[in-house]
Short mmCIF file of C-alpha atoms in Angstrom, two decimals:
data_model
loop_
_atom_site.label_atom_id
_atom_site.label_comp_id
_atom_site.label_asym_id
_atom_site.label_seq_id
_atom_site.Cartn_x
_atom_site.Cartn_y
_atom_site.Cartn_z
CA MET Y 24 422.21 56.95 192.72
CA PHE Y 25 423.64 60.20 194.76
CA GLU Y 26 420.34 61.97 194.30
CA ASN Y 27 418.27 59.10 195.57
CA LEU Y 28 420.83 58.50 198.49
CA LEU Y 29 420.26 62.50 199.26
CA GLY Y 30 416.53 62.07 199.32
CA ILE Y 31 416.53 59.34 201.67
CA PHE Y 32 418.62 60.99 203.96
CA ARG Y 33 416.18 64.02 203.98
CA LYS Y 34 413.00 61.71 204.45
CA ARG Y 35 414.71 60.23 207.42
CA ARG Y 36 415.89 63.28 209.01
CA ARG Y 37 412.21 64.57 208.84
CA CYS Y 38 410.97 61.83 210.55
CA GLU Y 39 413.45 62.10 213.48
CA GLU Y 40 412.41 65.63 214.00
CA GLU Y 41 408.67 64.98 213.87
CA HIS Y 42 409.11 62.36 216.80
CA LEU Y 43 411.05 65.16 218.90
CA PRO Y 44 409.29 66.33 222.08
CA SER Y 45 407.78 69.91 221.37
CA ASP Y 46 408.65 72.81 223.42
CA PRO Y 47 405.74 75.63 224.00
CA ARG Y 48 408.36 78.22 223.60
CA THR Y 49 409.89 77.20 220.44
CA SER Y 50 408.31 77.83 216.98
CA ILE Y 51 408.54 74.91 214.83
CA ASN Y 52 407.99 75.54 211.04
CA ASN Y 53 406.40 72.62 209.74
CA ASN Y 54 405.76 73.99 206.16
CA TYR Y 55 408.47 71.60 204.34
CA ASP Y 56 408.80 71.97 200.72
CA SER Y 57 410.72 69.23 198.88
CA ASN Y 58 411.91 71.94 196.35
CA ASP Y 59 412.85 74.55 199.34
CA GLU Y 60 416.58 75.13 199.94
CA ASN Y 61 415.82 76.31 203.41
CA ASP Y 62 414.96 72.81 204.99
CA ASP Y 63 417.94 72.92 207.10
CA VAL Y 64 417.08 76.27 208.80
CA ASP Y 65 417.25 75.93 212.62
CA ASP Y 66 414.16 76.53 214.63
CA VAL Y 67 413.98 79.98 216.31
CA GLU Y 68 413.08 80.08 219.76
CA CYS Y 69 411.12 82.69 221.28
CA PRO Y 70 412.00 84.13 224.95
CA ALA Y 71 409.74 83.48 227.46
CA ALA Y 72 409.48 86.93 228.93
CA TRP Y 73 408.70 88.55 225.43
CA ASN Y 74 406.06 85.96 224.56
CA GLY Y 75 404.20 86.68 228.02
CA ALA Y 76 404.44 90.42 227.40
CA HIS Y 77 402.98 90.05 223.85
CA ILE Y 78 400.02 88.05 225.36
CA ASN Y 79 399.41 90.32 228.23
CA ASN Y 80 399.50 93.25 225.77
CA LEU Y 81 396.67 91.40 223.50
CA GLN Y 82 394.43 90.87 226.73
CA ILE Y 83 394.95 94.76 227.45
CA ASP Y 84 394.46 96.20 224.18
CA ARG Y 85 392.01 94.01 222.55
CA PRO Y 86 388.86 94.99 224.55
CA TYR Y 87 389.56 98.60 224.01
CA ASN Y 88 390.10 98.50 220.47
CA VAL Y 89 387.02 96.30 220.09
CA ASN Y 90 385.06 98.74 221.91
CA GLU Y 91 386.37 101.83 219.89
CA ARG Y 92 385.74 100.32 216.53
CA PHE Y 93 382.15 99.54 217.48
CA VAL Y 94 381.84 103.05 218.79
CA THR Y 95 382.99 104.27 215.41
CA ILE Y 96 380.78 102.43 213.38
CA LEU Y 97 377.76 103.21 215.29
CA ASP Y 98 378.55 106.70 215.03
CA GLN Y 99 378.46 106.48 211.32
CA LEU Y 100 375.37 104.84 211.14
CA ASP Y 101 373.70 106.99 213.63
CA ALA Y 102 374.87 109.83 211.22
CA ARG Y 103 373.56 108.08 208.07
CA VAL Y 104 370.08 107.35 210.03
CA GLU Y 105 369.68 110.85 211.17
CA LYS Y 106 370.34 112.11 207.26
CA PHE Y 107 367.85 109.37 205.89
CA ARG Y 108 365.31 110.67 208.48
CA LYS Y 109 365.77 114.19 207.15
CA ASP Y 110 365.58 113.18 203.87
CA ALA Y 111 362.18 111.31 204.76
CA LEU Y 112 360.88 114.61 206.13
CA ASN Y 113 361.77 116.46 202.94
CA LEU Y 114 359.85 114.23 201.12
CA GLN Y 115 356.72 114.32 203.60
CA GLU Y 116 357.04 118.12 203.27
CA LYS Y 117 356.82 117.87 199.42
CA LYS Y 118 353.87 115.53 199.63
CA ASP Y 119 352.05 117.74 202.21
CA TYR Y 120 352.45 120.79 199.65
CA LEU Y 121 350.82 118.81 196.74
CA LEU Y 122 348.11 117.81 198.93
CA MET Y 123 347.60 121.54 200.02
CA SER Y 124 348.01 122.76 196.57
CA MET Y 125 345.10 120.51 195.28
CA ASP Y 126 342.85 121.66 198.28
CA LEU Y 127 343.66 125.26 197.17
CA ILE Y 128 342.61 124.56 193.63
CA LYS Y 129 339.35 122.88 194.71
CA SER Y 130 338.32 125.95 196.92
CA ASN Y 131 339.37 128.59 194.03
CA GLU Y 132 336.50 130.95 193.24
CA MET Y 133 337.38 130.59 189.57
CA LEU Y 134 335.80 127.10 189.58
CA GLN Y 135 332.49 128.77 190.24
CA SER Y 136 332.77 130.71 186.93
CA MET Y 137 333.26 127.35 184.91
CA THR Y 138 330.29 125.30 183.46
CA GLU Y 139 329.18 122.57 185.43
CA ALA Y 140 330.77 120.00 183.02
CA GLU Y 141 334.08 121.58 182.97
CA ARG Y 142 334.08 121.93 186.83
CA GLU Y 143 333.24 118.20 187.22
CA GLU Y 144 336.23 117.30 184.73
CA ILE Y 145 338.45 119.33 186.74
CA MET Y 146 337.21 117.75 190.03
CA LEU Y 147 337.82 114.51 188.72
CA TYR Y 148 341.33 115.11 187.41
CA ILE Y 149 342.20 116.31 190.99
CA GLN Y 150 340.51 113.46 192.35
CA ARG Y 151 342.73 111.06 189.98
CA VAL Y 152 346.22 112.90 191.02
CA SER Y 153 345.09 112.65 194.74
CA SER Y 154 344.51 109.02 194.17
CA ARG Y 155 347.81 108.54 192.79
CA LEU Y 156 349.42 110.66 195.39
CA GLY Y 157 347.96 108.41 198.15
CA THR Y 158 349.62 105.52 196.96
CA VAL Y 159 353.05 106.93 198.18
CA GLU Y 160 353.14 106.62 202.26
CA LEU Y 161 355.58 108.46 204.08
CA ASN Y 162 355.60 107.97 207.92
CA VAL Y 163 358.21 109.60 209.80
CA ARG Y 164 357.21 109.34 213.47
CA THR Y 165 357.67 112.32 216.13
CA VAL Y 166 357.00 111.33 219.70
CA ARG Y 167 354.52 113.17 221.01
CA ASP Y 168 352.48 113.10 224.54
CA ILE Y 169 348.56 113.57 224.45
CA SER Y 170 348.97 117.32 224.86
CA GLN Y 171 351.34 117.71 221.92
CA GLU Y 172 348.88 115.78 219.63
CA ASP Y 173 345.90 118.03 220.61
CA SER Y 174 348.00 121.01 220.05
CA LEU Y 175 349.01 119.62 216.54
CA SER Y 176 345.49 118.97 215.68
CA GLN Y 177 344.31 122.05 216.65
CA ILE Y 178 346.83 123.83 214.46
CA ASN Y 179 345.86 121.45 211.53
CA ALA Y 180 342.38 122.44 211.93
CA LEU Y 181 343.15 126.03 211.82
CA ILE Y 182 345.22 126.11 208.59
CA ASP Y 183 342.65 123.73 206.94
CA THR Y 184 339.84 126.15 207.56
CA MET Y 185 342.34 128.95 206.32
CA ILE Y 186 343.05 127.07 203.07
CA LYS Y 187 339.09 126.51 202.62
CA MET Y 188 338.10 129.99 202.94
CA GLY Y 189 337.97 130.56 199.14
CA ASP Y 190 339.21 134.34 199.11
CA PRO Y 191 342.79 134.31 198.43
CA VAL Y 192 343.23 137.95 199.98
CA MET Y 193 341.48 136.99 203.26
CA ALA Y 194 343.58 133.57 203.13
CA ARG Y 195 346.84 135.32 202.72
CA GLN Y 196 346.18 137.96 205.74
CA ARG Y 197 345.33 135.28 208.14
CA CYS Y 198 348.43 133.17 206.86
CA GLN Y 199 350.37 136.16 207.59
CA LEU Y 200 349.00 136.25 211.34
CA TYR Y 201 349.84 132.38 211.57
CA LEU Y 202 353.50 132.95 210.23
CA ASN Y 203 353.85 135.98 212.49
CA ALA Y 204 352.72 133.61 215.65
CA CYS Y 205 355.55 131.49 214.36
CA CYS Y 206 358.24 134.05 214.48
CA SER Y 207 357.21 135.02 217.90
CA SER Y 208 357.61 131.62 219.10
CA THR Y 209 361.04 131.29 217.82
CA MET Y 210 364.46 132.20 219.34
CA ASP Y 211 365.56 135.57 218.95
CA PRO Y 212 369.31 136.58 218.52
CA SER Y 213 369.78 136.18 222.32
CA ASN Y 214 368.65 132.51 222.16
CA HIS Y 215 365.75 133.17 224.55
CA LEU Y 216 362.42 131.37 223.55
CA GLY Y 217 359.61 133.25 222.68
CA THR Y 218 360.92 136.93 223.65
CA VAL Y 219 360.24 138.52 219.99
CA HIS Y 220 358.09 141.44 220.88
CA GLU Y 221 354.93 141.58 218.63
CA ALA Y 222 355.65 145.21 217.50
CA ASP Y 223 358.71 143.90 215.76
CA ILE Y 224 356.98 141.09 213.60
CA GLY Y 225 353.08 142.58 213.33
CA PRO Y 226 350.03 141.20 214.71
CA ILE Y 227 349.75 137.71 215.37
CA ASP Y 228 346.87 135.14 215.92
CA LYS Y 229 346.86 134.69 219.82
CA LYS Y 230 344.63 131.38 219.65
CA PHE Y 231 347.18 130.03 216.83
CA GLU Y 232 350.08 130.98 219.24
CA SER Y 233 348.70 129.21 222.24
CA ALA Y 234 348.06 126.00 220.02
CA LEU Y 235 351.61 126.39 218.56
CA LEU Y 236 353.52 126.50 221.78
CA GLY Y 237 352.17 123.15 222.74
CA CYS Y 238 353.52 121.46 219.79
CA THR Y 239 357.16 119.96 219.71
CA LEU Y 240 359.98 122.02 218.43
CA ASP Y 241 360.03 119.65 215.17
CA ASP Y 242 356.32 120.03 214.62
CA GLN Y 243 356.85 123.85 215.07
CA LYS Y 244 359.52 124.16 212.38
CA ASN Y 245 357.44 121.81 209.96
CA ILE Y 246 354.51 124.17 210.74
CA LYS Y 247 356.37 127.24 209.67
CA LYS Y 248 357.79 125.47 206.56
CA ARG Y 249 354.22 124.62 205.64
CA LEU Y 250 352.71 128.17 206.20
CA GLN Y 251 355.81 129.59 204.19
CA ALA Y 252 355.12 127.51 201.21
CA LEU Y 253 351.38 128.52 201.40
CA MET Y 254 352.07 132.10 201.71
CA GLY Y 255 354.31 131.78 198.36
CA TYR Y 256 351.39 129.99 196.93
CA LEU Y 257 348.64 132.65 198.07
CA ASN Y 258 350.85 135.58 196.74
CA LYS Y 259 350.78 134.45 193.49
CA GLN Y 260 346.98 134.00 193.85
CA THR Y 261 346.46 137.38 194.93
CA VAL Y 262 348.92 138.85 191.98
CA THR Y 263 347.09 137.03 189.43
CA ASN Y 264 343.62 138.26 190.68
#
């Protein structure tokens, strides 16, 4: 019976507290539990001065913190995008190297010593490999103006002509001239562009150098890497012959 009376008393007290007028400065805990021993704990009142100061700090700090967080996240994304772009460029270089290798095989003079049936079989094999490689599409766009597009087209035409020469020794000599032009167009130890003297790097191809200087810096780097890979292949061909 005593427990029943105590329960009725607690319920009545809760009803009376629910009808009390609310004070904005008072924090009321409404999460009552019938089995909680802290039902009789008095409400805690927050000083008005402290409450206002807390709100003002939120209004001042929140825009700065949010902006800083967004900048940090975007910096991380920017770094990941740059790495992704470099990885795609590396894959593009590998694809270009494979295409160049197949062009060199097609222009190899040793094919002429083979029978027509054997040569046809090799060409069909090259075609199958080229078709399979063509299923991989990579496109990392470099921003260029019309003049830079024309310069890059001239460079590609000169390199393609060199690859199709058929003579590994002559192709190697031409490739070395192109590489010397690339070295003359890069920065010297003093960080000045195009100041490396010809005597320090050997003879260069003036036509190739003129077209190279009209390309973007990214294109110049890629052209040099392409020529270096081509030179390595031509050196192996020269030693074999």
